[in-house]
Amino acid sequence: MATTFVKAAESVEQAARIEHVSKSFPGPGGQQLVLDDISLDVAPGEFVTLLGASGCGKSTLLNLVAGLDQPSAGSISTDGRPALMFQEHALFPWLTAGKNIELALKLGGVARGERRGRAEELLELVRLQGSYGKRVHELSGGMRQRVAMARALAQDSRLLLMDEPFAALDAITRDLLHDELTRIWAETGLSVLFVTHNVREAVRLAQRVVLLSSRPGRVAREWRVDIPQPRRIEDAPVAELSLEITEVLRGEIRRHGQH
Ligand SMILES: Nc1ncnc2c1ncn2[C@@H]1O[C@H](COP(=O)(O)OP(=O)(O)OP(=O)(O)O)[C@@H](O)[C@H]1O
Ligand SMILES: [Mg+2]
């Protein structure tokens, strides 16, 4: 009943292994079962999106994988400690973009003399070269999420957990960040577990889409997405599969009487 971060030296077959995980929270009428017997693996280098209606338990599951909370039953193991990125950038406003990244490098044990260069490299990776000295309030929403992505990458994890990181962005900025994330994923070989309630975003990004049902959250269905990258959110095959998934999602929502 715990999340285990497997050490780098040990060989692991999966980037994340979620086995029979359930999670309950105390509610007004006793324990409320939020996640029920979830089993899910993320393979090394795989990009998986976790899709589901609002309140179905996506963030709860991601937090369990991140080790921020413990499952009520079942177990989770990951290939090293994962990096986590949220909808809100959670950057320190009194630090510059560069210093926000350097702080993550410092916490990761990178030597002082190497931090500046590495931070510049990471800013270049997210196409923010030249923004090292900018303060958070000087950056647009999209730029802040780029810095947050660079900071997550600074943790040098093999698994990146993303909780609706682009949900607050306008459509064009979000499209651009989809392109950047797909490129970075291909360049780094990272494993990604990406949470969203946006079906098209899930299909645009993932190799595999896992749909969670609501109340309680269970794995309802999953789809393998064989559409070649780079995809566009408006591509016909993306739209077609999104429609199919939306129908199933609607059925799930109707069944649980949420709307
Ligand atoms: N710490 C907690 N204590 C009690 N209940 C909680 C706690 N965290 C989450 N919940 C409940 O668990 C359920 C799932 O919440 P969660 O935030 O995981 O959903 P979600 O799928 O991420 O939703 P959204 O798409 O709106 O972000 C909700 O009913 C929520 O109220
Ligand atoms: Mg959430």
Short mmCIF file of C-alpha atoms and ligand atoms in Angstrom, two decimals:
data_model
loop_
_atom_site.label_atom_id
_atom_site.label_comp_id
_atom_site.label_asym_id
_atom_site.label_seq_id
_atom_site.Cartn_x
_atom_site.Cartn_y
_atom_site.Cartn_z
CA MET A 1 0.00 0.00 0.00
CA ALA A 2 2.70 2.43 -0.90
CA THR A 3 4.35 4.24 -3.73
CA THR A 4 7.86 2.97 -4.30
CA PHE A 5 10.47 4.90 -6.23
CA VAL A 6 12.73 2.20 -7.60
CA LYS A 7 16.36 3.28 -7.57
CA ALA A 8 18.06 3.98 -10.87
CA ALA A 9 20.49 1.08 -10.48
CA GLU A 10 17.73 -1.51 -10.23
CA SER A 11 16.34 -2.74 -13.50
CA VAL A 12 12.70 -1.87 -14.07
CA GLU A 13 10.43 -3.07 -16.79
CA GLN A 14 7.95 -0.23 -16.56
CA ALA A 15 8.29 3.51 -16.09
CA ALA A 16 5.25 3.26 -13.84
CA ARG A 17 3.36 0.25 -12.58
CA ILE A 18 0.00 0.83 -10.93
CA GLU A 19 -1.39 -2.40 -9.49
CA HIS A 20 -4.93 -2.75 -8.13
CA VAL A 21 -4.91 0.73 -6.67
CA SER A 22 -7.92 1.99 -4.76
CA LYS A 23 -8.28 5.26 -2.91
CA SER A 24 -10.96 6.39 -0.48
CA PHE A 25 -11.37 9.71 1.27
CA PRO A 26 -13.40 10.33 4.39
CA GLY A 27 -16.72 11.90 3.35
CA PRO A 28 -19.90 13.06 5.09
CA GLY A 29 -21.49 9.60 4.82
CA GLY A 30 -18.36 7.62 5.63
CA GLN A 31 -15.49 6.62 3.34
CA GLN A 32 -15.94 7.77 -0.24
CA LEU A 33 -14.38 5.44 -2.82
CA VAL A 34 -12.75 7.64 -5.48
CA LEU A 35 -10.51 5.14 -7.30
CA ASP A 36 -11.47 1.48 -7.54
CA ASP A 37 -8.96 -1.23 -8.46
CA ILE A 38 -6.94 0.66 -11.06
CA SER A 39 -4.18 -1.25 -12.82
CA LEU A 40 -2.12 0.55 -15.44
CA ASP A 41 1.45 0.37 -16.72
CA VAL A 42 3.42 3.05 -18.52
CA ALA A 43 6.23 1.53 -20.60
CA PRO A 44 9.64 3.22 -20.78
CA GLY A 45 9.40 6.03 -23.34
CA GLU A 46 5.66 5.68 -23.65
CA PHE A 47 3.24 8.63 -23.79
CA VAL A 48 -0.05 7.80 -22.06
CA THR A 49 -2.97 10.19 -21.52
CA LEU A 50 -5.41 9.63 -18.71
CA LEU A 51 -8.80 10.97 -19.74
CA GLY A 52 -11.95 11.37 -17.71
CA ALA A 53 -14.75 13.67 -16.61
CA SER A 54 -14.19 16.34 -14.01
CA GLY A 55 -14.00 14.83 -10.54
CA CYS A 56 -13.39 11.24 -11.67
CA GLY A 57 -10.10 11.00 -9.79
CA LYS A 58 -7.42 11.81 -12.38
CA SER A 59 -5.49 14.19 -10.14
CA THR A 60 -5.90 11.80 -7.23
CA LEU A 61 -4.27 9.02 -9.26
CA LEU A 62 -1.48 11.27 -10.51
CA ASN A 63 -0.74 12.45 -6.96
CA LEU A 64 -0.50 8.82 -5.86
CA VAL A 65 1.99 8.09 -8.65
CA ALA A 66 3.94 11.19 -7.60
CA GLY A 67 4.06 9.86 -4.04
CA LEU A 68 2.22 12.92 -2.66
CA ASP A 69 -0.40 10.64 -1.14
CA GLN A 70 -0.69 6.92 -0.43
CA PRO A 71 -3.19 4.46 -1.97
CA SER A 72 -5.78 2.88 0.33
CA ALA A 73 -5.07 -0.46 -1.35
CA GLY A 74 -2.76 -1.71 -4.08
CA SER A 75 0.74 -0.58 -4.98
CA ILE A 76 2.57 1.77 -7.30
CA SER A 77 6.19 1.65 -8.37
CA THR A 78 8.00 4.05 -10.67
CA ASP A 79 11.37 4.14 -12.38
CA GLY A 80 12.97 6.68 -10.06
CA ARG A 81 11.23 9.72 -8.64
CA PRO A 82 8.87 11.28 -11.19
CA ALA A 83 8.69 14.98 -12.09
CA LEU A 84 5.30 16.64 -11.76
CA MET A 85 3.80 19.56 -13.65
CA PHE A 86 0.43 21.16 -12.82
CA GLN A 87 -2.12 23.40 -14.50
CA GLU A 88 -0.84 26.27 -12.39
CA HIS A 89 2.82 26.85 -13.13
CA ALA A 90 3.74 27.12 -9.42
CA LEU A 91 6.88 29.07 -10.24
CA PHE A 92 8.41 31.23 -7.52
CA PRO A 93 7.41 34.79 -8.49
CA TRP A 94 10.38 36.42 -6.78
CA LEU A 95 12.85 34.41 -8.85
CA THR A 96 13.69 34.82 -12.53
CA ALA A 97 12.86 32.10 -15.07
CA GLY A 98 16.48 30.96 -14.96
CA LYS A 99 16.68 30.92 -11.16
CA ASN A 100 13.44 28.90 -10.93
CA ILE A 101 15.11 26.23 -13.04
CA GLU A 102 18.39 26.47 -11.15
CA LEU A 103 16.56 25.84 -7.89
CA ALA A 104 15.31 22.51 -9.27
CA LEU A 105 18.85 21.70 -10.41
CA LYS A 106 20.19 22.56 -6.96
CA LEU A 107 17.61 20.31 -5.28
CA GLY A 108 18.62 17.57 -7.75
CA GLY A 109 22.23 17.86 -6.59
CA VAL A 110 23.70 19.55 -9.68
CA ALA A 111 26.94 21.32 -8.77
CA ARG A 112 26.72 25.10 -8.44
CA GLY A 113 29.09 25.78 -11.33
CA GLU A 114 27.04 23.71 -13.76
CA ARG A 115 23.61 25.10 -12.96
CA ARG A 116 23.65 28.26 -15.07
CA GLY A 117 24.71 26.45 -18.25
CA ARG A 118 22.21 23.65 -17.72
CA ALA A 119 19.40 26.18 -17.06
CA GLU A 120 20.26 27.98 -20.34
CA GLU A 121 20.17 24.63 -22.18
CA LEU A 122 16.77 23.79 -20.71
CA LEU A 123 15.41 27.22 -21.65
CA GLU A 124 16.63 26.60 -25.18
CA LEU A 125 14.91 23.19 -25.20
CA VAL A 126 11.57 24.88 -24.46
CA ARG A 127 12.43 27.66 -26.95
CA LEU A 128 12.82 30.39 -24.35
CA GLN A 129 16.45 31.24 -25.02
CA GLY A 130 17.07 34.79 -23.87
CA SER A 131 14.50 34.64 -21.07
CA TYR A 132 16.91 33.62 -18.31
CA GLY A 133 16.65 36.96 -16.49
CA LYS A 134 12.91 37.50 -16.93
CA ARG A 135 10.70 37.52 -13.86
CA VAL A 136 7.53 35.44 -13.77
CA HIS A 137 5.21 38.49 -14.07
CA GLU A 138 6.99 39.51 -17.28
CA LEU A 139 6.12 36.20 -18.95
CA SER A 140 2.88 35.28 -20.77
CA GLY A 141 0.85 32.26 -19.62
CA GLY A 142 2.36 30.11 -22.37
CA MET A 143 5.90 31.22 -21.48
CA ARG A 144 5.28 30.43 -17.82
CA GLN A 145 4.19 26.91 -18.72
CA ARG A 146 7.34 26.57 -20.84
CA VAL A 147 9.46 27.56 -17.82
CA ALA A 148 7.46 25.10 -15.69
CA MET A 149 8.19 22.41 -18.28
CA ALA A 150 11.91 23.29 -18.24
CA ARG A 151 11.85 23.12 -14.44
CA ALA A 152 10.19 19.69 -14.54
CA LEU A 153 12.82 18.53 -17.05
CA ALA A 154 15.54 19.90 -14.75
CA GLN A 155 14.65 17.16 -12.29
CA ASP A 156 16.15 14.68 -14.72
CA SER A 157 13.38 12.15 -14.07
CA ARG A 158 12.58 9.39 -16.47
CA LEU A 159 8.86 9.80 -15.86
CA LEU A 160 7.01 13.09 -16.33
CA LEU A 161 3.57 13.45 -14.74
CA MET A 162 1.46 16.28 -16.17
CA ASP A 163 -1.87 17.37 -14.69
CA GLU A 164 -3.77 19.45 -17.27
CA PRO A 165 -0.72 21.65 -17.81
CA PHE A 166 -2.19 23.54 -20.78
CA ALA A 167 -5.83 23.80 -19.68
CA ALA A 168 -5.61 27.51 -18.85
CA LEU A 169 -4.01 28.50 -22.18
CA ASP A 170 -5.68 29.85 -25.32
CA ALA A 171 -6.08 27.40 -28.19
CA ILE A 172 -3.19 28.67 -30.32
CA THR A 173 -0.70 28.72 -27.43
CA ARG A 174 -1.89 25.28 -26.39
CA ASP A 175 -1.34 23.94 -29.95
CA LEU A 176 2.20 25.32 -29.92
CA LEU A 177 2.92 23.71 -26.57
CA HIS A 178 1.55 20.39 -27.84
CA ASP A 179 4.10 20.60 -30.65
CA GLU A 180 6.89 21.42 -28.19
CA LEU A 181 5.94 18.65 -25.81
CA THR A 182 5.79 16.07 -28.63
CA ARG A 183 9.22 17.22 -29.84
CA ILE A 184 10.75 17.17 -26.34
CA TRP A 185 9.25 13.74 -25.65
CA ALA A 186 10.76 12.40 -28.90
CA GLU A 187 14.13 14.04 -28.18
CA THR A 188 14.45 12.94 -24.56
CA GLY A 189 12.83 9.49 -24.60
CA LEU A 190 10.91 10.40 -21.43
CA SER A 191 7.86 8.46 -20.32
CA VAL A 192 4.85 10.73 -19.90
CA LEU A 193 1.60 10.25 -18.01
CA PHE A 194 -0.58 13.21 -19.02
CA VAL A 195 -3.96 13.97 -17.42
CA THR A 196 -6.67 15.83 -19.31
CA HIS A 197 -10.44 16.04 -19.68
CA ASN A 198 -10.00 17.25 -23.27
CA VAL A 199 -10.50 14.30 -25.64
CA ARG A 200 -8.81 15.94 -28.64
CA GLU A 201 -5.79 16.88 -26.57
CA ALA A 202 -5.56 13.29 -25.34
CA VAL A 203 -5.61 11.95 -28.91
CA ARG A 204 -3.30 14.69 -30.25
CA LEU A 205 -0.56 13.73 -27.80
CA ALA A 206 -0.73 10.10 -26.78
CA GLN A 207 0.33 6.70 -27.96
CA ARG A 208 -2.33 5.32 -25.67
CA VAL A 209 -5.47 6.93 -24.24
CA VAL A 210 -6.84 5.47 -21.00
CA LEU A 211 -10.41 6.46 -20.15
CA LEU A 212 -11.43 6.56 -16.49
CA SER A 213 -15.05 6.16 -15.47
CA SER A 214 -16.51 8.26 -12.66
CA ARG A 215 -17.71 7.47 -9.15
CA PRO A 216 -15.71 5.45 -8.62
CA GLY A 217 -12.85 5.91 -11.09
CA ARG A 218 -12.10 2.68 -12.92
CA VAL A 219 -10.31 2.02 -16.19
CA ALA A 220 -13.32 2.05 -18.53
CA ARG A 221 -11.50 1.53 -21.83
CA GLU A 222 -8.26 2.26 -23.60
CA TRP A 223 -7.26 3.05 -27.14
CA ARG A 224 -3.93 2.74 -28.91
CA VAL A 225 -3.35 5.80 -31.12
CA ASP A 226 -1.42 4.83 -34.24
CA ILE A 227 -1.70 8.19 -36.01
CA PRO A 228 1.85 9.32 -36.96
CA GLN A 229 3.42 12.32 -35.16
CA PRO A 230 3.54 15.24 -35.53
CA ARG A 231 -0.24 15.39 -35.43
CA ARG A 232 -2.47 18.43 -35.46
CA ILE A 233 -5.50 18.67 -33.27
CA GLU A 234 -7.63 19.39 -36.38
CA ASP A 235 -6.32 16.41 -38.42
CA ALA A 236 -9.13 14.16 -39.68
CA PRO A 237 -7.89 10.94 -37.99
CA VAL A 238 -7.47 12.82 -34.67
CA ALA A 239 -11.00 14.22 -34.98
CA GLU A 240 -12.42 10.83 -35.94
CA LEU A 241 -10.93 8.94 -32.98
CA SER A 242 -11.85 11.83 -30.67
CA LEU A 243 -15.49 11.48 -31.71
CA GLU A 244 -15.44 7.77 -30.97
CA ILE A 245 -13.88 8.34 -27.54
CA THR A 246 -16.26 11.23 -26.78
CA GLU A 247 -19.24 8.93 -27.37
CA VAL A 248 -17.90 6.43 -24.83
CA LEU A 249 -17.06 9.24 -22.39
CA ARG A 250 -20.60 10.65 -22.76
CA GLY A 251 -22.00 7.21 -21.99
CA GLU A 252 -19.84 7.05 -18.85
CA ILE A 253 -21.00 10.48 -17.71
CA ARG A 254 -24.67 9.65 -18.39
CA ARG A 255 -24.38 6.38 -16.52
CA HIS A 256 -23.16 8.17 -13.45
CA GLY A 257 -25.74 10.94 -13.65
CA GLN A 258 -23.28 13.80 -13.34
CA HIS A 259 -24.98 16.18 -15.78
N1 LIG B 1 -7.89 15.24 -0.17
C1 LIG B 1 -9.16 14.92 -0.48
N2 LIG B 1 -10.09 14.74 0.49
C2 LIG B 1 -11.36 14.41 0.20
N3 LIG B 1 -11.81 14.23 -1.06
C3 LIG B 1 -10.95 14.40 -2.06
C4 LIG B 1 -9.58 14.76 -1.83
N4 LIG B 1 -8.94 14.86 -3.04
C5 LIG B 1 -9.89 14.58 -3.96
N5 LIG B 1 -11.08 14.29 -3.39
C6 LIG B 1 -12.33 13.92 -4.09
O1 LIG B 1 -12.00 12.92 -5.03
C7 LIG B 1 -12.73 13.08 -6.23
C8 LIG B 1 -11.78 13.14 -7.39
O2 LIG B 1 -11.04 14.36 -7.38
P1 LIG B 1 -9.88 14.66 -8.40
O3 LIG B 1 -9.37 16.02 -8.09
O4 LIG B 1 -8.91 13.55 -8.42
O5 LIG B 1 -10.67 14.67 -9.79
P2 LIG B 1 -10.17 15.07 -11.26
O6 LIG B 1 -10.54 13.94 -12.16
O7 LIG B 1 -8.75 15.48 -11.21
O8 LIG B 1 -11.10 16.33 -11.60
P3 LIG B 1 -10.78 17.65 -12.50
O9 LIG B 1 -10.88 17.20 -13.94
O10 LIG B 1 -11.90 18.58 -12.14
O11 LIG B 1 -9.43 18.15 -12.13
C9 LIG B 1 -13.58 14.33 -6.04
O12 LIG B 1 -14.88 13.94 -5.66
C10 LIG B 1 -12.89 15.07 -4.91
O13 LIG B 1 -13.80 15.81 -4.17
MG MG B 2 -7.75 17.27 -11.59
#
